[in-house]
Short mmCIF file of C-alpha atoms in Angstrom, two decimals:
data_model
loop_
_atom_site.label_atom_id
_atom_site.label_comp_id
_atom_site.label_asym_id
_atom_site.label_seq_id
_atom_site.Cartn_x
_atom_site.Cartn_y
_atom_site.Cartn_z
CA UNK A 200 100.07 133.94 -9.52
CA UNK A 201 102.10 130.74 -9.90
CA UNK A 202 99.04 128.68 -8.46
CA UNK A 203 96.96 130.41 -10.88
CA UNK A 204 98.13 129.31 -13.20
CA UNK A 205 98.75 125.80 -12.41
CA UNK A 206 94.90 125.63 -11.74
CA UNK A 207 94.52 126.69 -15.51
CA UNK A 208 96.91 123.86 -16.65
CA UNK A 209 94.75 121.02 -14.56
CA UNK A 210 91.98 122.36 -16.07
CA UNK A 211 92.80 122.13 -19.46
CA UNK A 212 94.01 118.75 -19.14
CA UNK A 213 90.89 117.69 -17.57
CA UNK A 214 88.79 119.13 -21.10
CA UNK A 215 91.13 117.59 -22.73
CA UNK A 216 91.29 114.03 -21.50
CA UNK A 217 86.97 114.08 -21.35
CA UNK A 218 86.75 115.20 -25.34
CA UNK A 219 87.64 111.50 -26.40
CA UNK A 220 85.14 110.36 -24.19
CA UNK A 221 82.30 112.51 -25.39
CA UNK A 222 83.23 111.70 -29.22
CA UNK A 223 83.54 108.18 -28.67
CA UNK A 224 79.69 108.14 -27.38
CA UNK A 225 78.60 110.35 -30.05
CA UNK A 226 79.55 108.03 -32.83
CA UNK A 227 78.53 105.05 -30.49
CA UNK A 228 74.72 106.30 -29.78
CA UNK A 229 71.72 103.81 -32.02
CA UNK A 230 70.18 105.81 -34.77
CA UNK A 231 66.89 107.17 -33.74
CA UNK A 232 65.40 105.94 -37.13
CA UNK A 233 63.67 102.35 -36.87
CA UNK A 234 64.65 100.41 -39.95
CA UNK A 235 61.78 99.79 -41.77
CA UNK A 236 59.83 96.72 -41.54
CA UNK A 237 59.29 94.76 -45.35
CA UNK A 238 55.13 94.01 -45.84
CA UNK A 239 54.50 90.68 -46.18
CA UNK A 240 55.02 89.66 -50.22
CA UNK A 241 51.60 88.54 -51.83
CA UNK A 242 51.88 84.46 -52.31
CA UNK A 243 51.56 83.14 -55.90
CA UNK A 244 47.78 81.74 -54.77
CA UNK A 245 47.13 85.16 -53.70
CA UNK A 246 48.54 86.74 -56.89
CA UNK A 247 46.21 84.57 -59.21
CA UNK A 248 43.47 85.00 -56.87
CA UNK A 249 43.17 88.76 -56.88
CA UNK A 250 43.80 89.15 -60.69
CA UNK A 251 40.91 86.91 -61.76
CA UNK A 252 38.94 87.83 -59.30
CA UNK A 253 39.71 91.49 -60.63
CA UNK A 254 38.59 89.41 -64.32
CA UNK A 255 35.64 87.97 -62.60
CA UNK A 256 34.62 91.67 -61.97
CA UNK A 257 35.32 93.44 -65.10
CA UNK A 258 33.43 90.36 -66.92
CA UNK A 259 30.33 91.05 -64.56
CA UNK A 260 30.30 95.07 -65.17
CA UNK A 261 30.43 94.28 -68.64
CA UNK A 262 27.67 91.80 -68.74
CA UNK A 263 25.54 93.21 -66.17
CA UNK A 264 25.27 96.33 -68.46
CA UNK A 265 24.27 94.12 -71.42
CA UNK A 266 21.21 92.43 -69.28
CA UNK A 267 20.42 96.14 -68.15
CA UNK A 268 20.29 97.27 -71.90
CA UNK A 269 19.17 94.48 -73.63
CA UNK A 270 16.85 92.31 -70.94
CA UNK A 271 13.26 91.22 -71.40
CA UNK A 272 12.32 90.55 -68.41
CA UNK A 273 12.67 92.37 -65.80
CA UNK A 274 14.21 90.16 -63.14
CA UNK A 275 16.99 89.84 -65.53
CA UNK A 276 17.14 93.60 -65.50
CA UNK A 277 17.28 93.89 -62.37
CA UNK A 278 19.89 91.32 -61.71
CA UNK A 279 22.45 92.80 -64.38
CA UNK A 280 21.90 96.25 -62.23
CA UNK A 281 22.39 94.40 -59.23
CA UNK A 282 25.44 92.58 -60.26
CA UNK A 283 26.96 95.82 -61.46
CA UNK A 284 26.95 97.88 -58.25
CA UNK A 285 28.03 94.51 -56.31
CA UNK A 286 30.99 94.00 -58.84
CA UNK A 287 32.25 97.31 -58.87
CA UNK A 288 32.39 97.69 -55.06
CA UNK A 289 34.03 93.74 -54.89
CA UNK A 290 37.03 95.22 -56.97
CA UNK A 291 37.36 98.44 -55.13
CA UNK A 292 38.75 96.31 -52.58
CA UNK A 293 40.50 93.98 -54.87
CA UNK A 294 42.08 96.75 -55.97
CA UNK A 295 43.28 98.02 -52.62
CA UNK A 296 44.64 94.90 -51.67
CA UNK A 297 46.41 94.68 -55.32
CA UNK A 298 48.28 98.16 -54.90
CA UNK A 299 49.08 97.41 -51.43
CA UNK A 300 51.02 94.49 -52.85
CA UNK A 301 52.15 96.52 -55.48
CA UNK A 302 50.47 93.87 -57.41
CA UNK A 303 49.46 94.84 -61.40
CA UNK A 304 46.03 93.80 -62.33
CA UNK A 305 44.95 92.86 -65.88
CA UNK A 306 43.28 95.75 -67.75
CA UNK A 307 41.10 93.34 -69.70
CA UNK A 308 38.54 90.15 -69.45
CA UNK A 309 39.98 86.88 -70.18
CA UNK A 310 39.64 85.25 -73.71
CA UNK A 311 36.80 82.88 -72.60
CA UNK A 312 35.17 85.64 -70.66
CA UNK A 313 35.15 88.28 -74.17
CA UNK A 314 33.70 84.98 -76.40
CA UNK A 315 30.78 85.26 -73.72
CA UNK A 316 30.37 89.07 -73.74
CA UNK A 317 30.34 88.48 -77.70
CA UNK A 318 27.92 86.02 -77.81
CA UNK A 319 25.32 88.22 -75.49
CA UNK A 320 26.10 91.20 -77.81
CA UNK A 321 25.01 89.22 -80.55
CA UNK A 322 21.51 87.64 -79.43
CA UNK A 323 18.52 89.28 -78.54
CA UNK A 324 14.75 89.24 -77.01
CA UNK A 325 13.96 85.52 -75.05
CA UNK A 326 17.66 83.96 -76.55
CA UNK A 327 19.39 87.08 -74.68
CA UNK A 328 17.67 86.48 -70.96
CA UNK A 329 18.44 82.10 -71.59
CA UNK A 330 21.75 82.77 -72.71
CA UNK A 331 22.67 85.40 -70.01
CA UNK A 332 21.31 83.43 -66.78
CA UNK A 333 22.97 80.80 -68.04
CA UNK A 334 26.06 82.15 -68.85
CA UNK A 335 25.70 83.50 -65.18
CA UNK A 336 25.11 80.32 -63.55
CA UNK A 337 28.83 79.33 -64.91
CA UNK A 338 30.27 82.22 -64.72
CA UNK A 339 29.39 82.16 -60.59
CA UNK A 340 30.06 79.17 -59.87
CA UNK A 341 33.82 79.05 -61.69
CA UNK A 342 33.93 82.34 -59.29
CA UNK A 343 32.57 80.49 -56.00
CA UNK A 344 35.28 78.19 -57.02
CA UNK A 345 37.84 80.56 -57.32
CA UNK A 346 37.00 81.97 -53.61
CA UNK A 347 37.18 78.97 -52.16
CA UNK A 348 40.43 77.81 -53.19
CA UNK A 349 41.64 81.45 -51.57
CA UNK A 350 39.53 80.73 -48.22
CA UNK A 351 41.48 77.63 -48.10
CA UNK A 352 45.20 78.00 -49.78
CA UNK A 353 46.04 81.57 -49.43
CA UNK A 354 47.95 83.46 -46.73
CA UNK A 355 47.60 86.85 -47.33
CA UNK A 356 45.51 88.43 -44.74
CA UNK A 357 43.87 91.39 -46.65
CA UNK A 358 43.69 89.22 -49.85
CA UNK A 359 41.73 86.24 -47.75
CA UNK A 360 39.56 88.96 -46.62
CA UNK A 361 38.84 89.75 -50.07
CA UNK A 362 37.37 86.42 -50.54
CA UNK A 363 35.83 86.30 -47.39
CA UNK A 364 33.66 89.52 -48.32
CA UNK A 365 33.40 88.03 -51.85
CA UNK A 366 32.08 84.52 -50.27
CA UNK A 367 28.00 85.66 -49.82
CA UNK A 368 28.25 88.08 -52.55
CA UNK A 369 28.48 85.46 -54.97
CA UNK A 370 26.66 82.60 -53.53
CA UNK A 371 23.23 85.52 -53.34
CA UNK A 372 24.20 86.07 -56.81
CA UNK A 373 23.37 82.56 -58.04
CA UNK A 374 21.00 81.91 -55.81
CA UNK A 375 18.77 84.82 -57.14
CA UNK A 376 19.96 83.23 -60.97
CA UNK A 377 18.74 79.72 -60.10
CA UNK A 378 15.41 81.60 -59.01
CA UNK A 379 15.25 83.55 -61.98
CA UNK A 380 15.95 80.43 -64.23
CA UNK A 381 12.95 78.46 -62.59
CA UNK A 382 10.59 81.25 -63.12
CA UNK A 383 11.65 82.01 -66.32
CA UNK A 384 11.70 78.34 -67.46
CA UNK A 385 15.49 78.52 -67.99
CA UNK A 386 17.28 75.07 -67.33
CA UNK A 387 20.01 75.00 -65.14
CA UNK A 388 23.28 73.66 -66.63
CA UNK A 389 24.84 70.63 -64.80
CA UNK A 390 27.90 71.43 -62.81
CA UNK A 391 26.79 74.70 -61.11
CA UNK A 392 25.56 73.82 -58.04
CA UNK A 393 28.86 74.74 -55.50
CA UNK A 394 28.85 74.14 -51.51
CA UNK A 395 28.84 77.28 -49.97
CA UNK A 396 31.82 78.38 -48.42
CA UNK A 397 32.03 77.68 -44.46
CA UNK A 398 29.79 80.25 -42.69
CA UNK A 399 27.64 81.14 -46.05
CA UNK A 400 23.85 80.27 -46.06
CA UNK A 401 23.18 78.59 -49.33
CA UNK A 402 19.79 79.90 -48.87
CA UNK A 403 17.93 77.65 -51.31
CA UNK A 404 15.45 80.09 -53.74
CA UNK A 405 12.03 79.43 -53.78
CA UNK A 406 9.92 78.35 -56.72
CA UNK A 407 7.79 81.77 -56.88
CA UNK A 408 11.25 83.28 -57.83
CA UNK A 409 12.07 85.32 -54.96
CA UNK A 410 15.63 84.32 -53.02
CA UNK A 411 15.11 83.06 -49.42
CA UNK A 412 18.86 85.22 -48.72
CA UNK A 413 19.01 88.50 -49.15
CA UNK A 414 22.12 89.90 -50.81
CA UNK A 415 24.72 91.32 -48.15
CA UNK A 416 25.64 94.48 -48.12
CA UNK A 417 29.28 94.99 -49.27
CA UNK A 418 30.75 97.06 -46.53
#
């Protein structure tokens, strides 16, 4: 009996001298939750970029609809439709890469862009098509510039991607304009002619009217 019960002793010790142990590795073992890895923050160049780009597009909707409603001829017609459905799937994506960014987007056209989208509200017949390719012309080109100086200063992956997509959009956009202004008789204003970016065709329009490069398809 006496051996008994020294066995129960040496075994209580023994519990007793582990439970330190155990507790010490409890409260020494890593979480199993990662810490959580910040996204990259959205660069001022990338900031500006996406919310006039976002501009860029609402101005285009806006006057695309006008050449749809209030176009002679029909190439200008068909251009303002055009320009809508490309300019409307360019700022889905703008505005993924915005909210990704948690980046807040301007709900409105600049001043400059609303004195335009009043002056093609308030002209009609011939004056409407002169004024609106030419308006266009501008309009693209300040855009074409406005990609470019994202292709080449930003660092923001998705938002560089944004431009890179937006890149042939735009430069198909005024080529099919400077098309439509020769046929039309419409002369080109100075200052819109814009190297395309590197790896976009210029493809120069033709005199019957009829752009040499297709648009691309906005995937």
């Amino acid at each position: 009996m006496l051996v008994v019960k020294r066995l129960g002793v040496l075994v209580s010790m023994v519990v007793l001298g582990l439970a330190p142990a155990g507790a010490a590795y409890s409260a020494a073992a890593p979480s199993a939750t990662p810490s959580a890895t910040p996204s990259t923050a959205l660069s001022a160049q990338d900031r500006q970029f996406l919310q006039s780009m976002h501009q860029v597009n609402l101005a285009e909707i806006a006057t695309g609809n006008l050449a749809k409603q209030k176009g002679t001829s029909q190439e200008v017609k068909d251009l303002g439709g055009r320009f809508v459905t490309d300019h409307t799937q360019l700022d889905q994506k703008v505005q993924s890469v915005a909210s990704s960014g948690a980046l807040t987007l301007p709900n409105k056209v600049t001043s400059e862009q609303q004195a335009v989208i009043n002056q093609l509200q308030n002209v009609n017949g011939a004056d409407f098509d002169t004024q609106w390719i030419t308006a266009q012309l501008t309009a693209h080109t300040q855009a074409m510039q406005l990609v470019q100086a994202e292709l080449t200063q930003g660092s923001d992956p998705s938002a560089k991607q944004v431009a890179q997509q937006a890149a042939p959009v735009l430069q198909a956009h005024h080529n099919a304009l400077v098309a439509a202004a020769q046929s039309l008789g419409v002369p080109i204003p100075g200052g819109t002619t814009v190297a395309p970016s590197p790896g976009v065709s210029s493809g120069s329009p033709t005199r019957s009217g009829t752009p040499v490069t297709p648009g691309p398809t906005i995937s």
